[in-house]
Amino acid sequence: MTAEAQQPVESLFPISLHSLRLDTVLTFELYLKHASGKQVLYRAKDIPFTEEVRSSLIANGVAELYVPRSQRDDYFEYASHEIKAVVADPKMPVVEKAQAVYKVTTSIMEDLFVTPKSSERIRQAKTAIHHTVNFMLENQEATRSLMFLTHHDYYTYTHSVNVTIFSTALAQRVFETETETPDFRLLGEGFLLHDIGKSTIPASIINKPGKLTDAEWALMRTHPEAGRRILKETKTLNEIIEKIVLQHHERMDGKGYPFGLKGDEIEPAARVCAIADVFDAITTVRSYRDPLPTFEALKVMRNDMGNHFDWNYFDQFVVLFRKE
Ligand SMILES: [Fe+2]
Ligand SMILES: [Fe+2]
């Protein structure tokens, strides 16, 4: 381990060792966390990341490193592009690839919810999700690895990535046979950004343990339109993203929001997103209730939620969780 320099803990953020590619020059500093909690500078920037360095980190049981927050633009720019090399690496096991892809995408999204007006970050999120979707399209194993490693914490950024994974897996099943196959990468952008409007809602409402008041609920229901506004202002909106962002809370029976659209009036990709969205929400840990296990969640969605979902799509969604 090299030069020791102290950095206050709150100014660093964690990154996965898997997101660093061999023989690339890292344009950001790397810190390590010691068992005592002390964080020390491990590598200065602008030097290559070699096999020797990686092996020594693995030998020391290091899976996570830290980058100064002030250098996060450099890290995200690097990581969003490097996912492509991770996905293409023939020597890397699929599960490791899935972990790297998941970690990078969630950390970009975490930052995006803090800086939703950053068109730069939205662009990086889109790049990351393009590579993620390519990885999923490549083989079944990739899709399953990602589906089964989703974390069910209550953060909106984790939820955004989970919904993208579940929605993309379902979209592949239901749209694959259509005469005009959609651009799954574009759909992926919409799934990933579906809740970006929640960045305008106070965290106290988003994370409130228990029921929302009528006023809080009314505010919460503004997030699809707020999302469209953000994407329009950052010039990152297109037709399909707009439909997913605006319509993911519409219901087949017309009881959804913001417009109360019914059945076919709802964009197919938004119907897909609605299923993944509710599934991820009810399988997620909340302080006031236990998360539902997968099959319990599917049963509740089928039996207790009226005609919320497109049942043809829902049947295909259930198939995704079948054990092989
Ligand atoms: Fe939403
Ligand atoms: Fe959502």
mmCIF file of C-alpha atoms and ligand atoms in Angstrom:
data_model
loop_
_atom_site.group_PDB
_atom_site.id
_atom_site.type_symbol
_atom_site.label_atom_id
_atom_site.label_comp_id
_atom_site.label_asym_id
_atom_site.label_seq_id
_atom_site.Cartn_x
_atom_site.Cartn_y
_atom_site.Cartn_z
ATOM 1 C CA MET A 1 0.000 0.000 0.000
ATOM 2 C CA THR A 2 1.323 3.444 -0.933
ATOM 3 C CA ALA A 3 1.273 7.003 0.376
ATOM 4 C CA GLU A 4 -0.946 7.604 3.364
ATOM 5 C CA ALA A 5 -3.125 10.675 3.318
ATOM 6 C CA GLN A 6 -6.244 11.220 5.330
ATOM 7 C CA GLN A 7 -9.488 12.192 3.687
ATOM 8 C CA PRO A 8 -12.668 12.901 5.619
ATOM 9 C CA VAL A 9 -14.982 9.883 5.241
ATOM 10 C CA GLU A 10 -17.997 11.829 3.913
ATOM 11 C CA SER A 11 -16.100 13.170 0.915
ATOM 12 C CA LEU A 12 -15.479 9.706 -0.549
ATOM 13 C CA PHE A 13 -17.852 7.273 -2.184
ATOM 14 C CA PRO A 14 -17.467 3.508 -2.643
ATOM 15 C CA ILE A 15 -16.807 1.859 -5.986
ATOM 16 C CA SER A 16 -16.477 -1.781 -6.938
ATOM 17 C CA LEU A 17 -13.074 -3.257 -7.734
ATOM 18 C CA HIS A 18 -14.814 -5.016 -10.643
ATOM 19 C CA SER A 19 -15.568 -1.663 -12.282
ATOM 20 C CA LEU A 20 -11.836 -1.004 -12.812
ATOM 21 C CA ARG A 21 -10.365 -2.408 -15.990
ATOM 22 C CA LEU A 22 -6.835 -3.695 -16.311
ATOM 23 C CA ASP A 23 -4.306 -1.553 -18.190
ATOM 24 C CA THR A 24 -6.507 1.510 -18.233
ATOM 25 C CA VAL A 25 -5.265 4.833 -16.893
ATOM 26 C CA LEU A 26 -7.453 5.907 -13.988
ATOM 27 C CA THR A 27 -8.265 9.589 -14.045
ATOM 28 C CA PHE A 28 -9.229 9.620 -10.365
ATOM 29 C CA GLU A 29 -7.642 8.754 -7.034
ATOM 30 C CA LEU A 30 -8.324 5.526 -5.215
ATOM 31 C CA TYR A 31 -8.661 5.232 -1.453
ATOM 32 C CA LEU A 32 -8.838 2.195 0.774
ATOM 33 C CA LYS A 33 -10.682 1.730 4.025
ATOM 34 C CA HIS A 34 -8.773 0.095 6.829
ATOM 35 C CA ALA A 35 -10.398 -2.100 9.442
ATOM 36 C CA SER A 36 -10.115 0.822 11.874
ATOM 37 C CA GLY A 37 -12.402 2.829 9.552
ATOM 38 C CA LYS A 38 -9.523 5.104 8.488
ATOM 39 C CA GLN A 39 -9.457 5.848 4.756
ATOM 40 C CA VAL A 40 -6.075 6.229 3.105
ATOM 41 C CA LEU A 41 -4.904 7.194 -0.354
ATOM 42 C CA TYR A 42 -3.971 4.051 -2.264
ATOM 43 C CA ARG A 43 -3.277 5.269 -5.824
ATOM 44 C CA ALA A 44 -2.755 8.739 -7.226
ATOM 45 C CA LYS A 45 -4.568 9.556 -10.473
ATOM 46 C CA ASP A 46 -3.353 9.190 -14.060
ATOM 47 C CA ILE A 47 -1.433 5.973 -13.499
ATOM 48 C CA PRO A 48 -2.333 2.639 -15.091
ATOM 49 C CA PHE A 49 -4.269 0.022 -13.194
ATOM 50 C CA THR A 50 -2.259 -3.166 -13.632
ATOM 51 C CA GLU A 51 -2.765 -6.871 -13.016
ATOM 52 C CA GLU A 52 -0.212 -6.636 -10.227
ATOM 53 C CA VAL A 53 -2.244 -3.977 -8.420
ATOM 54 C CA ARG A 54 -5.465 -5.888 -8.896
ATOM 55 C CA SER A 55 -4.005 -9.171 -7.670
ATOM 56 C CA SER A 56 -2.624 -7.522 -4.565
ATOM 57 C CA LEU A 57 -6.036 -6.009 -3.774
ATOM 58 C CA ILE A 58 -7.789 -9.355 -4.275
ATOM 59 C CA ALA A 59 -5.150 -11.102 -2.133
ATOM 60 C CA ASN A 60 -5.914 -8.580 0.619
ATOM 61 C CA GLY A 61 -9.642 -9.270 0.386
ATOM 62 C CA VAL A 62 -10.454 -5.820 -1.014
ATOM 63 C CA ALA A 63 -13.654 -5.689 -3.096
ATOM 64 C CA GLU A 64 -14.511 -2.046 -2.556
ATOM 65 C CA LEU A 65 -12.419 1.088 -3.025
ATOM 66 C CA TYR A 66 -13.239 4.764 -2.599
ATOM 67 C CA VAL A 67 -13.086 7.782 -4.890
ATOM 68 C CA PRO A 68 -13.230 11.426 -3.717
ATOM 69 C CA ARG A 69 -16.644 12.947 -4.424
ATOM 70 C CA SER A 70 -14.954 15.889 -6.120
ATOM 71 C CA GLN A 71 -13.669 13.440 -8.783
ATOM 72 C CA ARG A 72 -16.967 11.695 -9.376
ATOM 73 C CA ASP A 73 -17.431 13.153 -12.880
ATOM 74 C CA ASP A 74 -14.165 11.507 -13.913
ATOM 75 C CA TYR A 75 -15.095 8.189 -12.321
ATOM 76 C CA PHE A 76 -18.593 8.063 -13.872
ATOM 77 C CA GLU A 77 -17.274 9.040 -17.283
ATOM 78 C CA TYR A 78 -14.702 6.249 -17.025
ATOM 79 C CA ALA A 79 -17.042 3.633 -15.524
ATOM 80 C CA SER A 80 -20.022 4.183 -17.851
ATOM 81 C CA HIS A 81 -17.770 3.462 -20.833
ATOM 82 C CA GLU A 82 -15.737 0.697 -19.230
ATOM 83 C CA ILE A 83 -18.865 -1.429 -18.659
ATOM 84 C CA LYS A 84 -18.594 -2.195 -22.347
ATOM 85 C CA ALA A 85 -15.180 -3.812 -21.816
ATOM 86 C CA VAL A 86 -16.435 -5.615 -18.696
ATOM 87 C CA VAL A 87 -19.329 -7.105 -20.672
ATOM 88 C CA ALA A 88 -17.041 -8.120 -23.559
ATOM 89 C CA ASP A 89 -14.335 -9.683 -21.357
ATOM 90 C CA PRO A 90 -14.237 -13.407 -22.275
ATOM 91 C CA LYS A 91 -12.296 -14.305 -19.123
ATOM 92 C CA MET A 92 -14.647 -12.745 -16.607
ATOM 93 C CA PRO A 93 -17.391 -14.977 -15.156
ATOM 94 C CA VAL A 94 -20.969 -13.817 -15.892
ATOM 95 C CA VAL A 95 -21.801 -13.377 -12.211
ATOM 96 C CA GLU A 96 -18.829 -11.032 -11.734
ATOM 97 C CA LYS A 97 -19.811 -9.077 -14.825
ATOM 98 C CA ALA A 98 -23.342 -8.759 -13.489
ATOM 99 C CA GLN A 99 -22.040 -7.470 -10.152
ATOM 100 C CA ALA A 100 -19.839 -4.862 -11.827
ATOM 101 C CA VAL A 101 -22.613 -3.693 -14.149
ATOM 102 C CA TYR A 102 -25.115 -3.481 -11.268
ATOM 103 C CA LYS A 103 -22.752 -1.591 -9.006
ATOM 104 C CA VAL A 104 -21.725 0.978 -11.617
ATOM 105 C CA THR A 105 -25.273 1.601 -12.786
ATOM 106 C CA THR A 106 -26.642 2.016 -9.253
ATOM 107 C CA SER A 107 -23.851 4.401 -8.283
ATOM 108 C CA ILE A 108 -24.472 6.585 -11.348
ATOM 109 C CA MET A 109 -28.179 6.609 -10.487
ATOM 110 C CA GLU A 110 -27.461 7.421 -6.852
ATOM 111 C CA ASP A 111 -25.586 10.494 -7.976
ATOM 112 C CA LEU A 112 -28.208 11.385 -10.575
ATOM 113 C CA PHE A 113 -30.939 11.631 -7.927
ATOM 114 C CA VAL A 114 -28.779 14.237 -6.173
ATOM 115 C CA THR A 115 -28.008 16.111 -9.411
ATOM 116 C CA PRO A 116 -31.091 15.448 -11.591
ATOM 117 C CA LYS A 117 -30.484 18.542 -13.719
ATOM 118 C CA SER A 118 -27.116 17.229 -14.898
ATOM 119 C CA SER A 119 -27.506 16.293 -18.558
ATOM 120 C CA GLU A 120 -23.960 14.935 -18.295
ATOM 121 C CA ARG A 121 -24.987 12.426 -15.619
ATOM 122 C CA ILE A 122 -28.140 11.466 -17.555
ATOM 123 C CA ARG A 123 -25.961 10.803 -20.591
ATOM 124 C CA GLN A 124 -23.633 8.614 -18.502
ATOM 125 C CA ALA A 125 -26.626 6.746 -17.046
ATOM 126 C CA LYS A 126 -27.870 6.096 -20.587
ATOM 127 C CA THR A 127 -24.451 4.846 -21.704
ATOM 128 C CA ALA A 128 -24.270 2.512 -18.707
ATOM 129 C CA ILE A 129 -27.745 1.158 -19.356
ATOM 130 C CA HIS A 130 -27.024 0.571 -23.051
ATOM 131 C CA HIS A 131 -24.168 -1.747 -22.088
ATOM 132 C CA THR A 132 -26.321 -3.371 -19.404
ATOM 133 C CA VAL A 133 -29.108 -4.069 -21.895
ATOM 134 C CA ASN A 134 -26.596 -5.453 -24.427
ATOM 135 C CA PHE A 135 -25.308 -7.757 -21.696
ATOM 136 C CA MET A 136 -28.861 -8.941 -20.966
ATOM 137 C CA LEU A 137 -29.670 -9.490 -24.632
ATOM 138 C CA GLU A 138 -26.564 -11.603 -25.012
ATOM 139 C CA ASN A 139 -27.684 -14.553 -22.938
ATOM 140 C CA GLN A 140 -30.233 -15.856 -20.485
ATOM 141 C CA GLU A 141 -27.600 -16.411 -17.834
ATOM 142 C CA ALA A 142 -26.716 -12.718 -17.786
ATOM 143 C CA THR A 143 -30.354 -11.749 -17.316
ATOM 144 C CA ARG A 144 -30.869 -14.286 -14.545
ATOM 145 C CA SER A 145 -27.659 -13.260 -12.766
ATOM 146 C CA LEU A 146 -28.796 -9.652 -12.719
ATOM 147 C CA MET A 147 -32.336 -10.552 -11.628
ATOM 148 C CA PHE A 148 -31.116 -12.581 -8.716
ATOM 149 C CA LEU A 149 -28.557 -10.139 -7.412
ATOM 150 C CA THR A 150 -30.929 -7.159 -7.181
ATOM 151 C CA HIS A 151 -30.778 -5.572 -3.727
ATOM 152 C CA HIS A 152 -34.099 -4.759 -2.197
ATOM 153 C CA ASP A 153 -33.228 -1.734 -0.130
ATOM 154 C CA TYR A 154 -35.557 1.255 -0.284
ATOM 155 C CA TYR A 155 -33.432 3.667 -2.259
ATOM 156 C CA THR A 156 -34.981 5.127 -5.393
ATOM 157 C CA TYR A 157 -31.716 4.652 -7.293
ATOM 158 C CA THR A 158 -31.582 0.921 -6.504
ATOM 159 C CA HIS A 159 -35.272 0.666 -7.386
ATOM 160 C CA SER A 160 -34.579 2.372 -10.739
ATOM 161 C CA VAL A 161 -31.926 -0.176 -11.674
ATOM 162 C CA ASN A 162 -34.021 -3.121 -10.439
ATOM 163 C CA VAL A 163 -37.037 -1.953 -12.439
ATOM 164 C CA THR A 164 -34.807 -1.664 -15.512
ATOM 165 C CA ILE A 165 -33.580 -5.228 -15.080
ATOM 166 C CA PHE A 166 -37.048 -6.732 -14.510
ATOM 167 C CA SER A 167 -38.664 -4.600 -17.232
ATOM 168 C CA THR A 168 -35.966 -5.389 -19.796
ATOM 169 C CA ALA A 169 -36.226 -9.105 -19.056
ATOM 170 C CA LEU A 170 -40.004 -8.927 -19.506
ATOM 171 C CA ALA A 171 -39.804 -6.677 -22.577
ATOM 172 C CA GLN A 172 -37.493 -9.216 -24.216
ATOM 173 C CA ARG A 173 -40.115 -11.931 -23.707
ATOM 174 C CA VAL A 174 -43.154 -9.989 -24.829
ATOM 175 C CA PHE A 175 -41.756 -7.834 -27.646
ATOM 176 C CA GLU A 176 -39.286 -10.242 -29.187
ATOM 177 C CA THR A 177 -41.904 -11.905 -31.375
ATOM 178 C CA GLU A 178 -43.400 -8.662 -32.665
ATOM 179 C CA THR A 179 -42.923 -7.796 -36.321
ATOM 180 C CA GLU A 180 -41.161 -4.606 -35.367
ATOM 181 C CA THR A 181 -38.829 -5.354 -32.475
ATOM 182 C CA PRO A 182 -38.338 -2.239 -30.365
ATOM 183 C CA ASP A 183 -34.934 -0.781 -29.554
ATOM 184 C CA PHE A 184 -34.374 -2.377 -26.156
ATOM 185 C CA ARG A 185 -31.651 0.113 -25.330
ATOM 186 C CA LEU A 186 -34.082 2.990 -25.699
ATOM 187 C CA LEU A 187 -36.648 1.168 -23.593
ATOM 188 C CA GLY A 188 -33.890 0.619 -21.011
ATOM 189 C CA GLU A 189 -33.325 4.375 -20.823
ATOM 190 C CA GLY A 190 -37.002 4.912 -20.102
ATOM 191 C CA PHE A 191 -37.131 2.187 -17.445
ATOM 192 C CA LEU A 192 -34.021 3.544 -15.744
ATOM 193 C CA LEU A 193 -35.346 7.109 -15.671
ATOM 194 C CA HIS A 194 -38.990 6.240 -14.915
ATOM 195 C CA ASP A 195 -38.873 7.744 -11.395
ATOM 196 C CA ILE A 196 -36.444 10.609 -12.014
ATOM 197 C CA GLY A 197 -39.312 12.960 -11.110
ATOM 198 C CA LYS A 198 -39.077 11.682 -7.529
ATOM 199 C CA SER A 199 -35.963 13.837 -7.183
ATOM 200 C CA THR A 200 -38.392 16.768 -6.839
ATOM 201 C CA ILE A 201 -40.268 15.198 -3.888
ATOM 202 C CA PRO A 202 -38.888 15.771 -0.359
ATOM 203 C CA ALA A 203 -37.009 12.750 1.026
ATOM 204 C CA SER A 204 -39.201 12.915 4.138
ATOM 205 C CA ILE A 205 -42.186 11.913 1.963
ATOM 206 C CA ILE A 206 -40.331 9.365 -0.186
ATOM 207 C CA ASN A 207 -38.956 7.601 2.912
ATOM 208 C CA LYS A 208 -41.922 8.155 5.213
ATOM 209 C CA PRO A 209 -42.571 5.072 7.318
ATOM 210 C CA GLY A 210 -46.275 4.319 6.976
ATOM 211 C CA LYS A 211 -49.158 5.949 5.141
ATOM 212 C CA LEU A 212 -48.938 9.247 3.318
ATOM 213 C CA THR A 213 -51.447 12.019 4.070
ATOM 214 C CA ASP A 214 -53.735 13.154 1.229
ATOM 215 C CA ALA A 215 -51.531 16.194 0.623
ATOM 216 C CA GLU A 216 -48.345 14.111 0.563
ATOM 217 C CA TRP A 217 -49.964 11.614 -1.740
ATOM 218 C CA ALA A 218 -51.043 14.409 -4.106
ATOM 219 C CA LEU A 219 -47.440 15.600 -4.242
ATOM 220 C CA MET A 220 -46.150 12.075 -4.808
ATOM 221 C CA ARG A 221 -48.485 11.710 -7.781
ATOM 222 C CA THR A 222 -46.804 14.633 -9.526
ATOM 223 C CA HIS A 223 -43.586 12.661 -10.091
ATOM 224 C CA PRO A 224 -44.380 11.305 -13.584
ATOM 225 C CA GLU A 225 -44.951 14.819 -14.931
ATOM 226 C CA ALA A 226 -42.017 16.203 -12.948
ATOM 227 C CA GLY A 227 -39.880 13.495 -14.574
ATOM 228 C CA ARG A 228 -40.940 14.543 -18.035
ATOM 229 C CA ARG A 229 -40.140 18.159 -17.157
ATOM 230 C CA ILE A 230 -36.610 17.308 -15.987
ATOM 231 C CA LEU A 231 -35.862 15.282 -19.104
ATOM 232 C CA LYS A 232 -37.254 18.011 -21.326
ATOM 233 C CA GLU A 233 -35.195 20.685 -19.609
ATOM 234 C CA THR A 234 -32.025 18.614 -19.938
ATOM 235 C CA LYS A 235 -32.897 17.828 -23.578
ATOM 236 C CA THR A 236 -32.721 14.100 -22.907
ATOM 237 C CA LEU A 237 -36.355 13.240 -23.666
ATOM 238 C CA ASN A 238 -37.657 11.206 -26.578
ATOM 239 C CA GLU A 239 -41.069 9.764 -27.361
ATOM 240 C CA ILE A 240 -40.717 6.331 -25.800
ATOM 241 C CA ILE A 241 -38.939 7.592 -22.661
ATOM 242 C CA GLU A 242 -41.688 10.170 -22.288
ATOM 243 C CA LYS A 243 -44.413 7.509 -22.428
ATOM 244 C CA ILE A 244 -42.684 5.260 -19.881
ATOM 245 C CA VAL A 245 -42.008 8.142 -17.492
ATOM 246 C CA LEU A 246 -45.531 9.542 -17.798
ATOM 247 C CA GLN A 247 -47.564 6.329 -17.877
ATOM 248 C CA HIS A 248 -45.868 3.870 -15.491
ATOM 249 C CA HIS A 249 -48.548 4.490 -12.828
ATOM 250 C CA GLU A 250 -51.490 4.107 -15.193
ATOM 251 C CA ARG A 251 -53.573 0.978 -14.643
ATOM 252 C CA MET A 252 -55.368 -1.239 -17.141
ATOM 253 C CA ASP A 253 -58.690 -0.544 -15.353
ATOM 254 C CA GLY A 254 -58.255 3.214 -15.712
ATOM 255 C CA LYS A 255 -57.729 3.802 -11.991
ATOM 256 C CA GLY A 256 -54.122 4.898 -12.311
ATOM 257 C CA TYR A 257 -52.517 8.346 -12.602
ATOM 258 C CA PRO A 258 -51.791 10.960 -13.879
ATOM 259 C CA PHE A 259 -54.348 10.624 -16.708
ATOM 260 C CA GLY A 260 -56.498 7.611 -15.852
ATOM 261 C CA LEU A 261 -55.666 5.965 -19.199
ATOM 262 C CA LYS A 262 -57.146 2.506 -19.839
ATOM 263 C CA GLY A 263 -55.952 -0.702 -21.503
ATOM 264 C CA ASP A 264 -54.543 -0.091 -24.972
ATOM 265 C CA GLU A 265 -54.352 3.634 -24.353
ATOM 266 C CA ILE A 266 -51.302 2.820 -22.227
ATOM 267 C CA GLU A 267 -48.023 2.355 -24.099
ATOM 268 C CA PRO A 268 -47.003 -1.352 -24.025
ATOM 269 C CA ALA A 269 -43.562 -0.482 -22.568
ATOM 270 C CA ALA A 270 -45.263 1.481 -19.773
ATOM 271 C CA ARG A 271 -47.471 -1.572 -19.039
ATOM 272 C CA VAL A 272 -44.294 -3.634 -18.754
ATOM 273 C CA CYS A 273 -42.732 -1.039 -16.461
ATOM 274 C CA ALA A 274 -45.844 -0.951 -14.226
ATOM 275 C CA ILE A 275 -45.487 -4.666 -13.470
ATOM 276 C CA ALA A 276 -41.764 -4.443 -12.655
ATOM 277 C CA ASP A 277 -42.373 -1.283 -10.624
ATOM 278 C CA VAL A 278 -44.987 -2.785 -8.309
ATOM 279 C CA PHE A 279 -43.066 -6.050 -8.011
ATOM 280 C CA ASP A 280 -39.885 -4.268 -6.921
ATOM 281 C CA ALA A 281 -41.823 -2.028 -4.516
ATOM 282 C CA ILE A 282 -43.500 -4.877 -2.644
ATOM 283 C CA THR A 283 -40.409 -7.102 -2.504
ATOM 284 C CA THR A 284 -38.407 -4.230 -0.976
ATOM 285 C CA VAL A 285 -37.565 -3.723 2.688
ATOM 286 C CA ARG A 286 -39.476 -0.919 4.380
ATOM 287 C CA SER A 287 -39.169 0.131 7.965
ATOM 288 C CA TYR A 288 -42.895 -0.452 8.528
ATOM 289 C CA ARG A 289 -43.361 -3.804 6.809
ATOM 290 C CA ASP A 290 -41.489 -6.908 5.795
ATOM 291 C CA PRO A 291 -40.709 -7.412 2.112
ATOM 292 C CA LEU A 292 -42.720 -10.111 0.349
ATOM 293 C CA PRO A 293 -40.820 -13.090 -1.041
ATOM 294 C CA THR A 294 -40.988 -13.440 -4.845
ATOM 295 C CA PHE A 295 -43.884 -15.862 -5.194
ATOM 296 C CA GLU A 296 -45.919 -14.251 -2.442
ATOM 297 C CA ALA A 297 -45.489 -10.919 -4.246
ATOM 298 C CA LEU A 298 -46.634 -12.395 -7.572
ATOM 299 C CA LYS A 299 -49.690 -13.887 -5.840
ATOM 300 C CA VAL A 300 -50.645 -10.557 -4.252
ATOM 301 C CA MET A 301 -50.263 -8.808 -7.610
ATOM 302 C CA ARG A 302 -52.465 -11.407 -9.297
ATOM 303 C CA ASN A 303 -55.175 -11.667 -6.620
ATOM 304 C CA ASP A 304 -55.315 -8.461 -4.620
ATOM 305 C CA MET A 305 -54.708 -5.588 -6.988
ATOM 306 C CA GLY A 306 -57.820 -5.631 -9.177
ATOM 307 C CA ASN A 307 -57.215 -5.121 -12.873
ATOM 308 C CA HIS A 308 -54.050 -3.158 -12.399
ATOM 309 C CA PHE A 309 -51.889 -5.039 -14.871
ATOM 310 C CA ASP A 310 -51.885 -6.344 -18.397
ATOM 311 C CA TRP A 311 -52.476 -10.019 -17.600
ATOM 312 C CA ASN A 312 -50.825 -11.317 -20.769
ATOM 313 C CA TYR A 313 -47.643 -9.536 -19.809
ATOM 314 C CA PHE A 314 -48.063 -10.550 -16.186
ATOM 315 C CA ASP A 315 -48.161 -14.266 -17.118
ATOM 316 C CA GLN A 316 -44.876 -13.799 -18.955
ATOM 317 C CA PHE A 317 -43.429 -12.005 -15.952
ATOM 318 C CA VAL A 318 -44.203 -14.994 -13.719
ATOM 319 C CA VAL A 319 -42.362 -17.257 -16.164
ATOM 320 C CA LEU A 320 -39.175 -15.217 -15.636
ATOM 321 C CA PHE A 321 -38.948 -16.513 -12.065
ATOM 322 C CA ARG A 322 -39.413 -20.177 -12.876
ATOM 323 C CA LYS A 323 -36.561 -22.338 -11.677
ATOM 324 C CA GLU A 324 -34.808 -24.007 -14.567
HETATM 325 FE FE FE B 1 -43.104 5.975 -10.120
HETATM 326 FE FE FE B 2 -40.954 3.265 -9.605
#
